[in-house]
Amino acid sequence: MYASIRDIRVYNEWLPIRVEAEKPAAVNGTVLQLSKRPIVDYDFDGSVLDDVEVFVDGARVSPASVDADRGLVALAEPAPQGAEVSLSYFWHPIPDSEIELAISKASAEVELATGRRFTRYLSVERVVLGEGSRVKLGDRIVQVESVKVYDSGGELIDPAAEFIVEDAEQGVIRLRRYIAGTPTGPLYLPSVIEVEVTYVAGYAETPQHIRQYTILAATYEVLLRFQRLLQVERSYGEAALVVRAPEGLRERLEYLRDEVERFRRLLPKPVRRV
């Protein structure tokens, strides 16, 4: 994914809210219900388990599990009868799971629109070389792991061929000791070789404009869903309850929509590989 939960929270100032020393409600002997939810990841390490502090008679104990969306904290064993239990934790009305889903959607849109990936990934490509020593790969080169050379019959002739990265941006390497197309005896037919390259492809770091687009598009997606939740109309017999989104939210969504469209026009166009 091309942005993080931290990126979205910092950009929008949706920072985790601290709750100190709350006396939770007991669901059963080992499960506690918090008053605020969803619980969120304060230190952005991918887990809320270390962000929930449980104290039993002043001594800190580690929670066995945390249900972030429902605000439930499970203990490994029940607290002693009459013990004072308190918890400190972080929460926010917008859950981490909602943000993560929006980031995934925005990242997928980037790849669909551009036909490429903007992060590093391992790729193995096998190229038939009929002429010369230059090998054109399908993506940018971050690092070449290995180069193997096979003859036209598919037999391995060099498991660690020497090479030079000639153009990392265009994904081009050049073999040092092999030149395809050179006639060889006894029939002196032009030689064909196959080159298998294992390499780290893509980008060592996500380009800034891709990250910025993802942040904007993910923010738009989260707020759009939030607006739908606010625009509720329920009937209770002859009475009706109507909740409308605030005007400021509409203005924010209009701004984000314009920015997303502007950045979308700037995304790299798909490149046809030949």
Coordinates of C-alpha atoms in Angstrom, one line a residue:
M1 CA 0.0 0.0 0.0
Y2 CA 1.2 3.5 -0.9
A3 CA 0.3 5.3 2.3
S4 CA 0.0 4.3 6.0
I5 CA -2.6 4.7 8.7
R6 CA -0.2 7.2 10.3
D7 CA -0.1 9.2 7.1
I8 CA -3.8 9.5 7.0
R9 CA -4.2 10.3 10.7
V10 CA -1.5 13.0 10.7
Y11 CA -2.7 14.6 7.4
N12 CA -6.3 14.9 8.8
E13 CA -5.3 15.4 12.5
W14 CA -7.3 12.3 13.4
L15 CA -4.9 11.6 16.2
P16 CA -5.7 8.9 18.9
I17 CA -7.5 10.2 22.0
R18 CA -6.1 9.0 25.3
V19 CA -8.4 7.6 28.1
E20 CA -6.8 7.4 31.5
A21 CA -7.5 4.9 34.3
E22 CA -11.0 4.0 33.2
K23 CA -13.0 1.6 35.4
P24 CA -14.4 -0.9 32.8
A25 CA -17.6 -2.9 32.8
A26 CA -17.1 -6.6 33.3
V27 CA -18.7 -8.7 30.5
N28 CA -17.6 -11.9 32.2
G29 CA -14.8 -13.1 34.4
T30 CA -12.0 -12.3 31.9
V31 CA -13.6 -9.9 29.3
L32 CA -13.9 -6.2 30.0
Q33 CA -16.0 -3.6 28.1
L34 CA -14.5 -0.1 27.5
S35 CA -16.7 2.9 27.3
K36 CA -15.0 4.4 24.2
R37 CA -14.4 2.5 20.9
P38 CA -13.0 1.7 18.5
I39 CA -9.6 1.3 20.1
V40 CA -6.8 2.5 17.8
D41 CA -3.1 1.9 17.3
Y42 CA -1.3 4.8 19.1
D43 CA 2.2 3.9 18.1
F44 CA 1.3 2.7 14.6
D45 CA 3.1 -0.6 15.0
G46 CA 0.3 -2.6 13.6
S47 CA -1.1 -3.8 16.9
V48 CA -3.3 -2.3 19.6
L49 CA -2.3 -4.9 22.2
D50 CA 0.6 -2.9 23.5
D51 CA -1.4 0.3 23.5
V52 CA -3.9 -1.0 26.1
E53 CA -2.6 -0.8 29.7
V54 CA -4.4 -2.9 32.3
F55 CA -3.9 -2.4 36.0
V56 CA -5.1 -4.8 38.7
D57 CA -4.7 -3.3 42.2
G58 CA -2.1 -0.9 40.7
A59 CA 0.0 -3.7 39.1
R60 CA 0.2 -3.7 35.3
V61 CA -0.9 -7.0 33.6
S62 CA -0.8 -7.7 29.9
P63 CA -4.1 -8.2 28.1
A64 CA -4.5 -11.6 26.3
S65 CA -6.4 -10.0 23.4
V66 CA -8.2 -6.9 22.3
D67 CA -11.2 -6.5 20.0
A68 CA -10.6 -3.0 18.8
D69 CA -13.9 -2.4 17.0
R70 CA -16.1 -3.6 19.9
G71 CA -13.9 -2.2 22.7
L72 CA -13.4 -5.5 24.4
V73 CA -10.3 -6.4 26.4
A74 CA -9.7 -10.1 27.4
L75 CA -7.5 -11.0 30.4
A76 CA -5.5 -14.2 30.6
E77 CA -7.1 -15.0 33.9
P78 CA -9.9 -13.3 36.0
A79 CA -9.0 -10.5 38.4
P80 CA -9.2 -11.5 42.1
Q81 CA -12.5 -11.0 43.8
G82 CA -12.8 -7.3 44.9
A83 CA -9.7 -6.2 43.0
E84 CA -9.6 -2.7 41.5
V85 CA -9.3 -2.9 37.7
S86 CA -8.5 0.1 35.5
L87 CA -7.4 0.5 31.9
S88 CA -5.7 3.3 29.9
Y89 CA -6.0 3.2 26.1
F90 CA -6.4 5.2 22.9
W91 CA -9.5 5.5 20.8
H92 CA -10.9 7.5 17.8
P93 CA -14.3 7.6 16.1
I94 CA -12.7 6.6 12.8
P95 CA -11.3 3.1 13.2
D96 CA -7.9 1.9 11.9
S97 CA -9.7 -0.8 9.9
E98 CA -11.7 1.8 8.0
I99 CA -8.6 3.8 7.1
E100 CA -6.7 0.6 6.1
L101 CA -9.6 -0.4 3.8
A102 CA -9.6 3.1 2.2
I103 CA -5.8 3.0 1.6
S104 CA -6.1 -0.5 0.0
K105 CA -8.8 0.8 -2.4
A106 CA -6.8 3.9 -3.3
S107 CA -3.6 1.9 -3.8
A108 CA -5.5 -0.6 -6.1
E109 CA -6.8 2.4 -8.1
V110 CA -3.3 3.6 -8.7
E111 CA -2.1 0.3 -10.0
L112 CA -5.2 -0.1 -12.2
A113 CA -4.8 3.4 -13.7
T114 CA -1.1 3.2 -14.3
G115 CA -0.5 -0.5 -15.0
R116 CA 2.4 -0.6 -12.6
R117 CA 3.5 -1.0 -9.0
F118 CA 5.2 1.7 -7.0
T119 CA 6.8 -0.4 -4.4
R120 CA 9.6 -3.0 -4.4
Y121 CA 8.8 -6.6 -5.2
L122 CA 10.7 -9.7 -6.3
S123 CA 10.3 -10.6 -10.0
V124 CA 11.7 -13.5 -12.1
E125 CA 11.8 -12.9 -15.8
R126 CA 13.1 -15.2 -18.6
V127 CA 13.9 -13.3 -21.9
V128 CA 14.8 -14.9 -25.2
L129 CA 17.8 -13.0 -26.6
G130 CA 18.2 -13.3 -30.4
E131 CA 20.7 -10.4 -30.9
G132 CA 23.2 -8.5 -28.8
S133 CA 23.8 -8.6 -25.1
R134 CA 21.3 -6.2 -23.8
V135 CA 18.3 -7.6 -21.8
K136 CA 15.2 -5.5 -21.4
L137 CA 13.2 -6.4 -18.3
G138 CA 9.5 -5.6 -17.6
D139 CA 10.0 -3.0 -14.8
R140 CA 12.5 -0.7 -13.1
I141 CA 15.5 -2.3 -11.4
V142 CA 16.1 -1.8 -7.7
Q143 CA 18.6 -4.6 -7.3
V144 CA 19.5 -7.7 -9.4
E145 CA 19.7 -10.9 -7.4
S146 CA 21.0 -13.3 -10.1
V147 CA 21.4 -13.8 -13.9
K148 CA 21.3 -17.2 -15.4
V149 CA 22.0 -18.0 -19.1
Y150 CA 20.5 -21.0 -21.0
D151 CA 21.1 -22.2 -24.5
S152 CA 18.4 -22.5 -27.2
G153 CA 17.6 -26.0 -26.0
G154 CA 16.9 -24.8 -22.4
E155 CA 20.1 -26.2 -20.9
L156 CA 21.7 -24.1 -18.2
I157 CA 25.2 -22.9 -19.3
D158 CA 25.9 -20.3 -16.7
P159 CA 24.2 -20.1 -13.3
A160 CA 25.9 -16.8 -12.3
A161 CA 26.5 -14.8 -15.5
E162 CA 28.3 -11.5 -15.2
F163 CA 26.3 -8.4 -16.1
I164 CA 26.1 -4.6 -15.8
V165 CA 23.0 -2.6 -14.9
E166 CA 23.0 -0.3 -17.9
D167 CA 19.7 1.6 -17.3
A168 CA 17.9 0.9 -14.0
E169 CA 15.0 3.2 -14.8
Q170 CA 14.3 1.4 -18.1
G171 CA 15.1 -2.0 -16.7
V172 CA 18.0 -2.8 -19.0
I173 CA 21.1 -4.9 -18.1
R174 CA 24.0 -5.9 -20.4
L175 CA 25.7 -9.3 -20.3
R176 CA 29.5 -9.2 -20.1
R177 CA 30.4 -12.5 -21.7
Y178 CA 27.5 -13.4 -24.0
I179 CA 26.4 -11.9 -27.3
A180 CA 23.3 -13.5 -29.0
G181 CA 23.2 -13.7 -32.7
T182 CA 26.8 -14.5 -33.2
P183 CA 27.2 -17.4 -35.7
T184 CA 28.7 -20.5 -34.2
G185 CA 30.0 -23.8 -35.7
P186 CA 29.6 -26.3 -37.1
L187 CA 26.7 -24.9 -39.1
Y188 CA 27.5 -21.2 -38.2
L189 CA 23.8 -20.4 -37.4
P190 CA 23.1 -17.3 -35.4
S191 CA 23.0 -18.3 -31.7
V192 CA 19.9 -17.7 -29.5
I193 CA 20.2 -17.7 -25.7
E194 CA 17.7 -17.4 -22.9
V195 CA 18.4 -15.2 -19.9
E196 CA 16.7 -15.6 -16.6
V197 CA 16.9 -12.6 -14.3
T198 CA 15.8 -12.6 -10.6
Y199 CA 15.6 -9.0 -9.4
V200 CA 13.9 -6.6 -7.0
A201 CA 11.7 -4.5 -9.3
G202 CA 9.7 -1.3 -8.9
Y203 CA 10.7 1.5 -6.5
A204 CA 12.9 1.5 -3.4
E205 CA 10.6 4.2 -2.0
T206 CA 7.1 5.1 -3.1
P207 CA 7.2 8.3 -5.2
Q208 CA 5.9 11.3 -3.3
H209 CA 3.1 12.2 -5.8
I210 CA 1.8 8.6 -5.6
R211 CA 1.8 8.7 -1.8
Q212 CA 0.1 12.1 -1.8
Y213 CA -2.6 10.8 -4.2
T214 CA -3.2 7.8 -2.0
I215 CA -3.6 10.0 1.1
L216 CA -6.1 12.3 -0.6
A217 CA -8.1 9.4 -2.2
A218 CA -8.2 7.4 1.1
T219 CA -9.3 10.5 3.1
Y220 CA -12.0 11.2 0.5
E221 CA -13.2 7.6 0.8
V222 CA -13.3 7.6 4.6
L223 CA -15.2 11.0 4.8
L224 CA -17.6 9.9 2.0
R225 CA -18.6 6.9 4.1
F226 CA -18.8 9.1 7.2
Q227 CA -21.1 11.4 5.4
R228 CA -23.4 8.5 4.4
L229 CA -23.6 7.4 8.0
L230 CA -24.6 10.9 9.1
Q231 CA -27.3 11.3 6.4
V232 CA -29.8 9.0 8.1
E233 CA -33.5 9.1 8.0
R234 CA -35.6 6.8 10.1
S235 CA -39.3 6.6 10.6
Y236 CA -41.0 5.9 13.9
G237 CA -44.7 5.7 13.1
E238 CA -45.7 9.3 12.4
A239 CA -42.4 10.8 13.6
A240 CA -39.2 10.9 11.6
L241 CA -35.6 11.3 12.8
V242 CA -33.3 13.0 10.3
V243 CA -29.6 13.6 10.7
R244 CA -27.8 15.7 8.1
A245 CA -24.1 16.1 7.5
P246 CA -22.6 19.4 8.5
E247 CA -21.9 22.0 5.8
G248 CA -18.1 21.9 6.6
L249 CA -18.0 18.2 5.7
R250 CA -19.6 18.8 2.3
E251 CA -17.0 21.6 1.6
R252 CA -14.2 19.3 2.7
L253 CA -15.4 16.5 0.4
E254 CA -15.7 18.9 -2.6
Y255 CA -12.1 20.0 -2.0
L256 CA -10.9 16.5 -1.8
R257 CA -12.8 15.4 -4.9
D258 CA -11.2 18.2 -6.9
E259 CA -7.7 17.4 -5.6
V260 CA -8.1 13.6 -6.2
E261 CA -9.2 14.3 -9.8
R262 CA -6.3 16.7 -10.3
F263 CA -3.8 14.2 -9.0
R264 CA -5.4 11.4 -11.0
R265 CA -4.7 13.3 -14.2
L266 CA -1.1 13.5 -13.2
L267 CA -0.6 9.8 -12.6
P268 CA 1.8 8.1 -15.0
K269 CA 0.1 6.6 -18.0
P270 CA 0.3 2.8 -18.6
V271 CA 3.4 1.8 -20.5
R272 CA 3.2 -0.9 -23.1
R273 CA 6.1 -3.4 -22.8
V274 CA 7.4 -4.8 -26.1

